[in-house]
CSV table of C-alpha atoms in Angstrom, one decimal:
chain,number,residue,atom,x,y,z
A,1,GLY,CA,30.9,-53.5,-1.3
A,2,ALA,CA,28.7,-51.0,0.7
A,3,VAL,CA,31.3,-48.2,0.8
A,4,VAL,CA,30.3,-44.7,2.0
A,5,SER,CA,32.7,-41.8,1.6
A,6,GLN,CA,32.7,-38.5,3.4
A,7,HIS,CA,34.5,-35.3,2.6
A,8,PRO,CA,36.3,-33.6,4.1
A,9,SER,CA,37.7,-35.8,6.9
A,10,TRP,CA,38.5,-32.8,9.0
A,11,VAL,CA,37.9,-29.1,8.7
A,12,ILE,CA,38.8,-26.0,10.7
A,13,CYS,CA,36.7,-22.9,10.2
A,14,LYS,CA,36.2,-19.5,11.8
A,15,SER,CA,33.2,-18.6,13.8
A,16,GLY,CA,30.4,-17.2,11.6
A,17,THR,CA,31.4,-19.1,8.4
A,18,SER,CA,29.6,-22.0,6.8
A,19,VAL,CA,30.9,-25.5,6.2
A,20,LYS,CA,29.6,-28.1,3.7
A,21,ILE,CA,30.2,-31.8,4.3
A,22,GLU,CA,29.6,-34.3,1.5
A,23,CYS,CA,28.4,-37.9,1.9
A,24,ARG,CA,28.5,-40.4,-1.0
A,25,SER,CA,27.5,-44.0,-1.4
A,26,LEU,CA,30.0,-45.3,-3.8
A,27,ASP,CA,28.7,-48.7,-4.8
A,28,PHE,CA,25.0,-48.7,-4.0
A,29,GLN,CA,22.0,-46.5,-4.3
A,30,ALA,CA,21.0,-45.1,-1.0
A,31,THR,CA,17.2,-44.8,-0.5
A,32,THR,CA,17.9,-43.0,2.8
A,33,MET,CA,20.8,-41.1,4.2
A,34,PHE,CA,21.3,-40.2,7.8
A,35,TRP,CA,23.4,-37.6,9.6
A,36,TYR,CA,24.7,-38.1,13.1
A,37,ARG,CA,26.7,-36.1,15.6
A,38,GLN,CA,29.0,-37.8,18.1
A,39,PHE,CA,30.6,-36.3,21.2
A,40,PRO,CA,33.7,-37.9,22.7
A,41,LYS,CA,33.0,-41.2,24.4
A,42,GLN,CA,29.3,-40.9,23.6
A,43,SER,CA,27.1,-42.8,21.2
A,44,LEU,CA,25.7,-41.5,17.9
A,45,MET,CA,23.1,-38.8,18.1
A,46,LEU,CA,20.8,-38.8,15.1
A,47,MET,CA,20.4,-35.3,13.6
A,48,ALA,CA,18.3,-35.9,10.6
A,49,THR,CA,17.1,-38.4,8.0
A,50,SER,CA,16.9,-37.6,4.3
A,51,ASN,CA,15.4,-39.3,1.3
A,52,GLU,CA,16.4,-38.4,-2.2
A,53,GLY,CA,14.4,-35.6,-3.6
A,54,SER,CA,12.5,-34.7,-0.5
A,55,LYS,CA,13.0,-32.6,2.5
A,56,ALA,CA,15.0,-33.9,5.4
A,57,THR,CA,13.3,-35.0,8.7
A,58,TYR,CA,15.1,-33.4,11.6
A,59,GLU,CA,15.2,-34.8,15.1
A,60,GLN,CA,13.8,-32.8,18.0
A,61,GLY,CA,16.1,-30.1,19.1
A,62,VAL,CA,18.1,-29.9,15.8
A,63,GLU,CA,17.9,-26.5,14.1
A,64,LYS,CA,16.9,-27.1,10.5
A,65,ASP,CA,18.0,-23.6,9.5
A,66,LYS,CA,21.5,-24.2,11.0
A,67,PHE,CA,22.1,-27.7,9.7
A,68,LEU,CA,21.0,-27.7,6.1
A,69,ILE,CA,20.7,-31.1,4.5
A,70,ASN,CA,20.3,-31.7,0.7
A,71,HIS,CA,19.8,-35.2,-0.6
A,72,ALA,CA,20.6,-34.4,-4.3
A,73,SER,CA,20.7,-37.9,-5.7
A,74,LEU,CA,20.6,-41.5,-4.7
A,75,THR,CA,24.3,-41.4,-4.0
A,76,LEU,CA,24.9,-37.9,-2.6
A,77,SER,CA,23.8,-36.0,0.5
A,78,THR,CA,25.3,-32.9,1.9
A,79,LEU,CA,25.2,-31.3,5.3
A,80,THR,CA,25.9,-27.5,5.6
A,81,VAL,CA,26.6,-26.1,9.0
A,82,THR,CA,25.6,-22.4,8.6
A,83,SER,CA,27.1,-19.6,10.7
A,84,ALA,CA,29.2,-22.1,12.6
A,85,HIS,CA,30.0,-21.4,16.2
A,86,PRO,CA,32.5,-23.2,18.6
A,87,GLU,CA,29.7,-25.2,20.1
A,88,ASP,CA,29.1,-26.8,16.7
A,89,SER,CA,32.6,-28.3,16.9
A,90,SER,CA,32.0,-32.1,16.8
A,91,PHE,CA,32.4,-35.3,14.9
A,92,TYR,CA,29.8,-35.6,12.2
A,93,ILE,CA,29.1,-38.9,10.6
A,94,CYS,CA,26.8,-39.8,7.7
A,95,SER,CA,25.4,-43.2,6.8
A,96,ALA,CA,23.4,-44.6,3.9
A,97,SER,CA,20.9,-47.4,3.7
A,98,PRO,CA,19.7,-49.3,0.7
A,99,GLY,CA,16.2,-49.6,2.0
A,100,THR,CA,13.8,-49.3,4.9
A,101,GLY,CA,14.8,-51.4,7.9
A,102,HIS,CA,18.1,-52.3,6.3
A,103,GLU,CA,21.5,-51.9,7.9
A,104,GLN,CA,23.2,-48.6,7.6
A,105,TYR,CA,26.7,-48.2,6.2
A,106,PHE,CA,28.7,-45.4,7.7
A,107,GLY,CA,31.2,-42.9,6.3
A,108,PRO,CA,34.5,-42.3,8.0
A,109,GLY,CA,33.3,-39.1,9.7
A,110,THR,CA,34.2,-35.4,9.6
A,111,ARG,CA,35.9,-33.7,12.5
A,112,LEU,CA,34.7,-30.1,12.5
A,113,THR,CA,36.5,-27.5,14.7
A,114,VAL,CA,35.2,-24.0,14.8
A,115,THR,CA,37.6,-21.4,16.2
B,1,GLU,CA,9.1,-46.8,24.8
B,2,ASP,CA,11.5,-48.2,22.2
B,3,GLN,CA,14.9,-48.7,23.8
B,4,VAL,CA,18.2,-50.4,23.2
B,5,THR,CA,20.5,-51.0,26.2
B,6,GLN,CA,24.0,-52.3,26.1
B,7,SER,CA,26.1,-53.8,28.9
B,8,PRO,CA,28.6,-53.5,30.2
B,9,GLU,CA,29.6,-50.0,29.4
B,10,ALA,CA,33.3,-51.0,29.4
B,11,LEU,CA,35.0,-54.4,29.4
B,12,ARG,CA,38.7,-55.0,30.0
B,13,LEU,CA,40.0,-58.4,28.9
B,14,GLN,CA,43.3,-60.1,28.7
B,15,GLU,CA,44.3,-61.4,25.3
B,16,GLY,CA,42.7,-64.8,24.9
B,17,GLU,CA,40.1,-64.2,27.6
B,18,SER,CA,36.7,-64.9,26.0
B,19,SER,CA,33.6,-62.9,27.0
B,20,SER,CA,30.2,-61.6,25.8
B,21,LEU,CA,28.6,-58.3,25.3
B,22,ASN,CA,24.9,-57.8,25.8
B,23,CYS,CA,22.3,-55.8,23.9
B,24,SER,CA,18.8,-55.8,25.2
B,25,TYR,CA,15.9,-54.2,23.4
B,26,THR,CA,12.3,-53.2,23.9
B,27,VAL,CA,11.0,-52.6,20.4
B,28,SER,CA,7.7,-53.8,19.1
B,29,GLY,CA,7.8,-55.9,16.0
B,30,LEU,CA,11.5,-56.5,15.7
B,31,ARG,CA,12.6,-56.2,12.1
B,32,GLY,CA,16.3,-56.9,12.6
B,33,LEU,CA,19.2,-56.1,14.9
B,34,PHE,CA,22.6,-54.8,13.8
B,35,TRP,CA,26.0,-54.9,15.3
B,36,TYR,CA,28.8,-52.4,14.5
B,37,ARG,CA,32.3,-51.9,15.5
B,38,GLN,CA,33.7,-48.3,15.9
B,39,ASP,CA,37.3,-47.4,16.3
B,40,PRO,CA,38.2,-44.0,17.8
B,41,GLY,CA,37.8,-41.2,15.3
B,42,LYS,CA,36.2,-43.3,12.7
B,43,GLY,CA,32.7,-44.1,11.5
B,44,PRO,CA,31.1,-47.4,12.7
B,45,GLU,CA,31.8,-50.5,10.6
B,46,PHE,CA,29.0,-52.9,9.9
B,47,LEU,CA,29.4,-56.4,11.4
B,48,PHE,CA,26.2,-58.4,11.4
B,49,THR,CA,22.5,-58.3,10.9
B,50,LEU,CA,20.3,-60.7,12.8
B,51,TYR,CA,16.6,-61.1,11.9
B,52,SER,CA,15.0,-63.8,14.0
B,53,ALA,CA,15.4,-65.4,17.4
B,54,GLY,CA,17.8,-68.3,17.3
B,55,GLU,CA,19.8,-66.9,14.5
B,56,GLU,CA,23.6,-66.8,14.8
B,57,LYS,CA,26.3,-65.2,12.7
B,58,GLU,CA,30.1,-65.5,12.9
B,59,LYS,CA,33.0,-63.5,11.7
B,60,GLU,CA,36.5,-64.4,12.8
B,61,ARG,CA,36.5,-64.2,16.6
B,62,LEU,CA,33.1,-62.7,16.8
B,63,LYS,CA,29.7,-64.5,17.0
B,64,ALA,CA,26.4,-62.7,17.3
B,65,THR,CA,23.3,-64.4,18.6
B,66,LEU,CA,19.7,-63.2,19.0
B,67,THR,CA,16.8,-64.1,21.3
B,68,LYS,CA,13.4,-62.5,21.6
B,69,LYS,CA,14.7,-59.9,24.1
B,70,GLU,CA,18.4,-59.6,23.6
B,71,SER,CA,21.4,-60.2,21.5
B,72,PHE,CA,24.9,-61.3,22.5
B,73,LEU,CA,28.2,-60.6,20.8
B,74,HIS,CA,30.6,-63.3,21.9
B,75,ILE,CA,34.3,-62.7,21.5
B,76,THR,CA,36.4,-65.8,21.5
B,77,ALA,CA,40.1,-65.5,22.4
B,78,PRO,CA,40.2,-61.8,21.7
B,79,LYS,CA,43.4,-60.0,20.5
B,80,PRO,CA,44.4,-56.4,21.2
B,81,GLU,CA,43.2,-55.4,17.7
B,82,ASP,CA,39.7,-56.3,18.8
B,83,SER,CA,39.7,-53.3,21.1
B,84,ALA,CA,37.0,-50.9,20.0
B,85,THR,CA,33.5,-49.8,20.8
B,86,TYR,CA,30.8,-52.2,19.8
B,87,LEU,CA,27.4,-50.8,19.0
B,88,CYS,CA,24.1,-52.5,18.5
B,89,ALA,CA,21.1,-51.0,16.8
B,90,VAL,CA,17.5,-51.7,16.0
B,91,PRO,CA,15.4,-50.3,13.2
B,92,LEU,CA,12.1,-49.0,14.3
B,93,GLY,CA,9.0,-50.3,12.5
B,94,GLY,CA,7.2,-48.2,9.9
B,95,GLY,CA,10.0,-45.8,9.2
B,96,PHE,CA,13.6,-45.2,8.5
B,97,LYS,CA,14.9,-44.5,12.0
B,98,THR,CA,17.3,-46.8,13.8
B,99,ILE,CA,18.0,-46.5,17.5
B,100,PHE,CA,21.5,-47.2,18.7
B,101,GLY,CA,22.7,-48.4,22.1
B,102,ALA,CA,25.3,-46.4,23.9
B,103,GLY,CA,27.9,-49.1,23.1
B,104,THR,CA,30.4,-51.2,25.0
B,105,ARG,CA,34.0,-50.1,25.0
B,106,LEU,CA,36.2,-53.2,24.8
B,107,PHE,CA,39.8,-53.1,25.8
B,108,VAL,CA,42.0,-56.1,25.2
B,109,LYS,CA,45.4,-56.2,26.8
B,110,ALA,CA,48.3,-58.2,25.4
């Protein structure tokens, strides 16, 4: 149980284009979903927290107009990187939690490369 | 300030050489502590949740323990396949946010 999928697993796009990443909880309803960014050999950096049907809460320094998050249902959240630039290249990981204070279950991650 | 600190940053062991990883935290009103394993290029895999001091949980060669100030992840007779980064995390009270430690990179040599 507690499986989270993420799609795509990797994507290459040209500078200036937008990319959408999907995160789904497959066998439980996720009260909250999280989006993280991870640089090589570094820990997870929380970008934003989203609850179904409400606006995402972004961490300080994360541009909400650049990283659009939509938590459409209790099993689906999407992250859209708008007008991507090479500095947005990174490993993006989503996670889902069944409730406040509960453990998070992570997706496999998406490797984004912007050329 | 709420903080989670893991040590050591990296640990190199020979196969069969048991050791422990440390996670110390300063969080008011602890509501749980989580351990994860992360392989390169993959998302973290959930291992354990500990809720109260004195609690222990085991899974194969791993055993997690919790005190009022820290948690240990004991690895008994590790194998090369145990090589990974181990992360601990603590949920903050009153909200959804969880803070993660920087992780311990474990290398087990055959």
